[in-house]
CSV table of C-alpha atoms and ligand atoms in Angstrom, one decimal:
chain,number,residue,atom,x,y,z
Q,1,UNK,CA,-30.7,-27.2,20.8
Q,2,UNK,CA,-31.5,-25.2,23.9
Q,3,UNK,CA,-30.2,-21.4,24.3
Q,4,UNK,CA,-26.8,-20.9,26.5
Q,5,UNK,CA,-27.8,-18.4,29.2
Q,6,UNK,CA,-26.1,-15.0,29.0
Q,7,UNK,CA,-23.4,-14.0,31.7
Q,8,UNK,CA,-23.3,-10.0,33.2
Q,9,UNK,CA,-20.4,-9.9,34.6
Q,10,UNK,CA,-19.7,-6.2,36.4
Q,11,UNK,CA,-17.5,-4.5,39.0
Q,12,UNK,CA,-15.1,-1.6,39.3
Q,13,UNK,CA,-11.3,-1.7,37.3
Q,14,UNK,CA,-9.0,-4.7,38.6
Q,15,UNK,CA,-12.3,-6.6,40.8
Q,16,UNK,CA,-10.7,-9.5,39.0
Q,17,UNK,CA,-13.7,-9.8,36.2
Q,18,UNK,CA,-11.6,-10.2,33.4
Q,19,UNK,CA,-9.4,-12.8,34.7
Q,20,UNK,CA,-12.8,-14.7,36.1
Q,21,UNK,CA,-14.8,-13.8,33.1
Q,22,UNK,CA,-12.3,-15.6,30.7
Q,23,UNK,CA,-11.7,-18.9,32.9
Q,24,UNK,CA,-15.7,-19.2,33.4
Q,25,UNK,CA,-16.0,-18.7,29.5
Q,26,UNK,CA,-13.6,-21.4,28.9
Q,27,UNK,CA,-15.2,-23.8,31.3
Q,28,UNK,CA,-18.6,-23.6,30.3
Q,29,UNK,CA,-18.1,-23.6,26.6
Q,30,UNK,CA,-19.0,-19.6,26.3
Q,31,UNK,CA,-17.9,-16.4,24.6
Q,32,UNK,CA,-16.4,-14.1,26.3
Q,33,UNK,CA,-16.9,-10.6,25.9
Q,34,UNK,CA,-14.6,-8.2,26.9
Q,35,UNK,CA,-16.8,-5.1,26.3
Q,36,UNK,CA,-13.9,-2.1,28.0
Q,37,UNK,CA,-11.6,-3.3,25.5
Q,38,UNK,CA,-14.3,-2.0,23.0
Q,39,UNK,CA,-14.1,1.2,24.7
Q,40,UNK,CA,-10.7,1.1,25.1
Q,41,UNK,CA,-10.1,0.6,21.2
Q,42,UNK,CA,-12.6,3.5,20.1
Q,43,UNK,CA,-10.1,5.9,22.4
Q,44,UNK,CA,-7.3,4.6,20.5
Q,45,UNK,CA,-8.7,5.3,17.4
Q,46,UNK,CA,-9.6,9.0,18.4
Q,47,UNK,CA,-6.2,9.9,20.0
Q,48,UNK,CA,-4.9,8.2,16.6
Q,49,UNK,CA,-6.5,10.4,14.5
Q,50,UNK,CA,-6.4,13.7,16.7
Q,51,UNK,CA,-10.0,13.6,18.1
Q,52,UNK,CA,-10.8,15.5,21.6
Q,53,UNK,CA,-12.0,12.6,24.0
Q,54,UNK,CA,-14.7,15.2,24.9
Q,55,UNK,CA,-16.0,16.2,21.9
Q,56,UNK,CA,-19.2,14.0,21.4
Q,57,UNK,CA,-20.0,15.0,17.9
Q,58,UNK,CA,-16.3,14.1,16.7
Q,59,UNK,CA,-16.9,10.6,18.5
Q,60,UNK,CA,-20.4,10.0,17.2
Q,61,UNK,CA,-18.7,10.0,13.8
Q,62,UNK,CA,-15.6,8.1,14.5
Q,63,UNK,CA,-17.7,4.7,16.1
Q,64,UNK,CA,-20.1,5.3,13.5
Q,65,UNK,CA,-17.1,4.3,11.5
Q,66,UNK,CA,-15.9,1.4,13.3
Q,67,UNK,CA,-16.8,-2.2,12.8
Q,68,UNK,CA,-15.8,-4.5,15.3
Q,69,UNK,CA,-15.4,-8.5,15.2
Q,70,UNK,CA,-14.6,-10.9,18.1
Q,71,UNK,CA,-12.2,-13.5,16.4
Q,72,UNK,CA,-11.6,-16.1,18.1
Q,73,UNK,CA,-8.3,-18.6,18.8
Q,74,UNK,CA,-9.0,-21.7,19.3
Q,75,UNK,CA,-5.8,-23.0,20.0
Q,76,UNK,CA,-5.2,-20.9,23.4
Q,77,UNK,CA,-9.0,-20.0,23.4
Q,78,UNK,CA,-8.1,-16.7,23.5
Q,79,UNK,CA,-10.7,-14.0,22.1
Q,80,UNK,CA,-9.3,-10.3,20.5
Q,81,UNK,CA,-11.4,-7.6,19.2
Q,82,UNK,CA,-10.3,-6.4,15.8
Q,83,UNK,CA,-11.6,-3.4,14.1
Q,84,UNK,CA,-12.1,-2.8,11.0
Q,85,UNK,CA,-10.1,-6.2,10.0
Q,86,UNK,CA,-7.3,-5.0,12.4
Q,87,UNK,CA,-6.0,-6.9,15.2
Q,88,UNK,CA,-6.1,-3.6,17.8
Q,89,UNK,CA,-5.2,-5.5,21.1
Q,90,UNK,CA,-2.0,-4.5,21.3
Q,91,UNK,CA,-2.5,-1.3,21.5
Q,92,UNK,CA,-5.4,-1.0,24.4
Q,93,UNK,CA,-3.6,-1.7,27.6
Q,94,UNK,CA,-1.2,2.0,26.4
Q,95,UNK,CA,-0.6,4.6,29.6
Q,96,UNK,CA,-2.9,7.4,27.5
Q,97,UNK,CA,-5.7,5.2,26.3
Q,98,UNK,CA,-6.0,4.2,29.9
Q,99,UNK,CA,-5.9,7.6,31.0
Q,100,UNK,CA,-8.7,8.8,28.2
Q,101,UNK,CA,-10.8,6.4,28.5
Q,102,UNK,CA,-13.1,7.5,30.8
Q,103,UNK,CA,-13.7,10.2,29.0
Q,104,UNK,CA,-14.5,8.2,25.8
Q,105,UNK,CA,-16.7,6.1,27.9
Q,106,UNK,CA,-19.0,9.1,29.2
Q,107,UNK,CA,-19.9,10.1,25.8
Q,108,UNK,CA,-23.5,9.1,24.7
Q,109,UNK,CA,-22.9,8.3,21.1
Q,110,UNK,CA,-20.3,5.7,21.6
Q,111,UNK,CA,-22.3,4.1,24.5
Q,112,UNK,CA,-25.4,3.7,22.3
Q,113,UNK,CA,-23.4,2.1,19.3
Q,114,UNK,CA,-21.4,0.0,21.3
Q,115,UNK,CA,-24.5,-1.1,23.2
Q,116,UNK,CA,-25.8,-2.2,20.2
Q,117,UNK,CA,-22.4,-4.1,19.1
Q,118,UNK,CA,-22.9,-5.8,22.6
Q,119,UNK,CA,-26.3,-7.4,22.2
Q,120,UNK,CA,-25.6,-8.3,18.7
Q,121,UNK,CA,-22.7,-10.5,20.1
Q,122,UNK,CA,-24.9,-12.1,22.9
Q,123,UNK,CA,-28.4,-12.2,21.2
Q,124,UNK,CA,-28.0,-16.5,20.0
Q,125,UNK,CA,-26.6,-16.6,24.2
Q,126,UNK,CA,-23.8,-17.8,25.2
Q,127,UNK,CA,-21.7,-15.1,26.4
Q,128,UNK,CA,-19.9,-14.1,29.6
Q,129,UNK,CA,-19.7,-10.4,28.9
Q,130,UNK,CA,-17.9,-8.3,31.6
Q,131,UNK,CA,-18.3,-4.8,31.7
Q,132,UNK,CA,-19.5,-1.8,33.9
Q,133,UNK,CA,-23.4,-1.7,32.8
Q,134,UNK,CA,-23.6,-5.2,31.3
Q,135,UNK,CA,-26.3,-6.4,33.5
Q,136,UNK,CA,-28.3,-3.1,33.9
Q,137,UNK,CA,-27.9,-1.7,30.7
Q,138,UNK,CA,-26.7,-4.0,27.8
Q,139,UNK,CA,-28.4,-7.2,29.2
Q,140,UNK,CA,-30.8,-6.3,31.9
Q,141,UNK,CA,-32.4,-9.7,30.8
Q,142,UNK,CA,-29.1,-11.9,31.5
Q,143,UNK,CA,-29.6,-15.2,33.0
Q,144,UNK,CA,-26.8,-14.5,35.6
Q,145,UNK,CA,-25.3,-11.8,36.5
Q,146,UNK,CA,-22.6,-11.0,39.3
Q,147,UNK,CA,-20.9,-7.8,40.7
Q,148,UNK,CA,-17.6,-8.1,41.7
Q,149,UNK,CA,-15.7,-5.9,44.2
Q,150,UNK,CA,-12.5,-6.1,46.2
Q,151,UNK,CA,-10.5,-3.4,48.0
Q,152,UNK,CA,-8.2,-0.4,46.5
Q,153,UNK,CA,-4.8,-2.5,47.6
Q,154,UNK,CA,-6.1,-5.5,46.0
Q,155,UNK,CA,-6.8,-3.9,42.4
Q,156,UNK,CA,-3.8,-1.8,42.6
Q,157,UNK,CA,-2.1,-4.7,43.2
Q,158,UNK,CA,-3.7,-6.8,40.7
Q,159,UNK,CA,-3.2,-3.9,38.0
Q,160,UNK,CA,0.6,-3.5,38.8
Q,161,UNK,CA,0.7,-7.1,38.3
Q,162,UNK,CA,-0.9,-7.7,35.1
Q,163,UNK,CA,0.5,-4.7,33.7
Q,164,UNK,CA,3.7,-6.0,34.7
Q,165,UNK,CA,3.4,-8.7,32.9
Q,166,UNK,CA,2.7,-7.1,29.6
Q,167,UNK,CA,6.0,-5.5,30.0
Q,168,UNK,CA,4.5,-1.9,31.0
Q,169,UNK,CA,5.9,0.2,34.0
Q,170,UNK,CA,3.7,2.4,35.7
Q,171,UNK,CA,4.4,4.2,38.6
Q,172,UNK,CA,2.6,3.5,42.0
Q,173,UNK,CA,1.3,6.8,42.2
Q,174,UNK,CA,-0.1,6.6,38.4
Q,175,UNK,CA,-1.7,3.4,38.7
Q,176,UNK,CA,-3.5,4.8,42.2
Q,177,UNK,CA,-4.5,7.9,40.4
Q,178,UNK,CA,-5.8,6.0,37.0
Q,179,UNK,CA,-7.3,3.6,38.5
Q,180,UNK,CA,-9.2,6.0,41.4
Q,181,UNK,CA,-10.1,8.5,39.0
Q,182,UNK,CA,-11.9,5.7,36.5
Q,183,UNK,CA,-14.1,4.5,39.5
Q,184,UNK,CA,-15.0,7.8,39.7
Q,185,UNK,CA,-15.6,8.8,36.3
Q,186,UNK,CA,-17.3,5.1,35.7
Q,187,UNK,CA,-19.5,5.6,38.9
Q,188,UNK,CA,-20.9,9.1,38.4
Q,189,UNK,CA,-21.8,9.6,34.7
Q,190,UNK,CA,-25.3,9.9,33.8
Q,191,UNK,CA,-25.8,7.1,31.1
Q,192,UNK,CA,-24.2,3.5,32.2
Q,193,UNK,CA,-23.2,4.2,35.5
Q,194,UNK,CA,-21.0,1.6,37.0
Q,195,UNK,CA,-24.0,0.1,39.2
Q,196,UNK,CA,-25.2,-3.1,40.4
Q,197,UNK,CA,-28.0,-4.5,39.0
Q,198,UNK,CA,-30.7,-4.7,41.6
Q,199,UNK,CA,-30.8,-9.0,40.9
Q,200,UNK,CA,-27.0,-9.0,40.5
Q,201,UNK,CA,-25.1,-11.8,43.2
Q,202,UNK,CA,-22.2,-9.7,44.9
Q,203,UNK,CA,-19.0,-11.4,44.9
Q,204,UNK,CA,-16.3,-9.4,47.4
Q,205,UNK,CA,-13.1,-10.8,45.7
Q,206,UNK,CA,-10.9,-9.2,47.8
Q,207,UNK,CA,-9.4,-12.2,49.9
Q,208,UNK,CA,-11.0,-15.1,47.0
Q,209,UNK,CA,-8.7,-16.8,44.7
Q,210,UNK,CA,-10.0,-16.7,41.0
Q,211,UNK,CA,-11.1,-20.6,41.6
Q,212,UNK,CA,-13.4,-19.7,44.8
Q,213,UNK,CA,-14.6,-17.1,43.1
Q,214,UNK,CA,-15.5,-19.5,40.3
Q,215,UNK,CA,-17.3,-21.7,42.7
Q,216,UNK,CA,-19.1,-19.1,43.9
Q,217,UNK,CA,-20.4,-18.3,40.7
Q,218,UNK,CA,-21.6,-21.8,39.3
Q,219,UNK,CA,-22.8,-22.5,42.7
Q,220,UNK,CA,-24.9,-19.4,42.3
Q,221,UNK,CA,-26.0,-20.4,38.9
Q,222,UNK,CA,-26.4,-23.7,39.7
Q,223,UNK,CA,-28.8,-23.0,41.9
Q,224,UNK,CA,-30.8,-20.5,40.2
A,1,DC,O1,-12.6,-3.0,31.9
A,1,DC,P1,-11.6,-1.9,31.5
A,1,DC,O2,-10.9,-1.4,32.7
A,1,DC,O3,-10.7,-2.4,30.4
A,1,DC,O4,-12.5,-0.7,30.9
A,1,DC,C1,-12.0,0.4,30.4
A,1,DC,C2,-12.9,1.6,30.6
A,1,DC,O5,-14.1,1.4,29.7
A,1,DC,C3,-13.5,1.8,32.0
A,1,DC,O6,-12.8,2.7,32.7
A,1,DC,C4,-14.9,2.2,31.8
A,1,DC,C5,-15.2,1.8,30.4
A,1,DC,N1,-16.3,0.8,30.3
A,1,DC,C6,-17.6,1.2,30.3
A,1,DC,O7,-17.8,2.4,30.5
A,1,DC,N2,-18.6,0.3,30.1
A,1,DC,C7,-18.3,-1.0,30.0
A,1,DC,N3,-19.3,-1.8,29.8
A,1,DC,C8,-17.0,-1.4,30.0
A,1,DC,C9,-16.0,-0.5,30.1
């Protein structure tokens, strides 16, 4: 049987990659791979048990510690990272792990081990992986791999929404300040910045419904 190509999927918080990522997965017959959710569940675990975000040597030894598994529901096609044999998902959309992330994510160890995680889950192919350094870093070598963008209204608005729907209330002013101060964060560490990968299509998302952007995407594929 011939190898699945490998899908980088990468763009700033609320682009509309995870949304895009999941519906392309579930078209083509892929995995999807939501890798900040990965992130997100190592800063649960480390304001769980009382570890400064910023305190590297503390998070080298918590992710060290962490095994994570993709399991997979076929029924709704729905994918959830467990850790450890726990079903953590519920707990990594929460205001603080949001606001800690960040930090979480700047820290060397934790990028190098969940780097490694990454590949593992995409080395048969196969995978539509969304992240910030998916196509520079994790899968440089990625059959396709897009960058999506859209404007600070948009995501805001897309964020209120979705969070919305999980039953969470965030003020405007929060959501602008999370979500501006991750960009920031995300753009201007020094290992996995969020970056476009110099063969990376651009997809502006801003005034695209999830479908267009779709067809942009296996149009691009298609004809690569
Ligand atoms: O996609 P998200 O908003 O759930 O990601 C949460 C955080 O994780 C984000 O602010 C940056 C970090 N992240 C990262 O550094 N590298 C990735 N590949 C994915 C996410």
């Amino acid at each position: 049987m011939s190898r699945k190509p490998n899908f980088a999927i990468d763009g700033p918080a609320g682009s509309g990659k995870s949304t895009v990522a999941r519906e392309l997965a579930g078209r083509l017959g892929l995995l999807y791979v939501d890798t900040g959710a990965m992130y997100r569940a190592v800063t649960y675990f480390a304001l769980k048990t009382g570890i400064d975000p910023e305190n590297e040597a503390e998070l080298d030894a918590l992710v060290k510690d962490i095994r994570f598994s993709l399991v997979i529901f076929s029924k709704n096609r729905t994918v959830n990272l467990w850790c450890n044999g726990e079903d953590v998902s519920p707990f990594l959309r929460e205001k603080e792990v949001s606001c800690q992330v960040s930090k979480v994510a700047a820290a060397a160890p934790v990028r190098k081990h969940l780097a490694w995680y990454q590949r593992r889950f995409a080395r048969a192919g196969g995978v539509v992986m969304e992240g910030r350094d998916i196509g520079t870093v994790v899968l440089p070598d990625a059959e396709c791999k897009f960058f999506l963008t859209a404007s600070l209204d948009v995501r805001l608005a897309r964020r209120e929404k979705e969070l919305r729907a999980a039953g969470k209330s965030w003020t405007k002013k929060e959501l602008c300040c999370e979500l501006t101060y991750r960009d920031e964060m995300d753009r201007k560490r020094e290992i996995g910045p969020l970056k476009k990968a110099p063969d990376a299509v651009v997809i502006d998302c801003t005034n695209l419904t999830v479908e267009q952007v779709i067809e942009k995407m296996l149009e691009s594929y298609g004809g690569g």
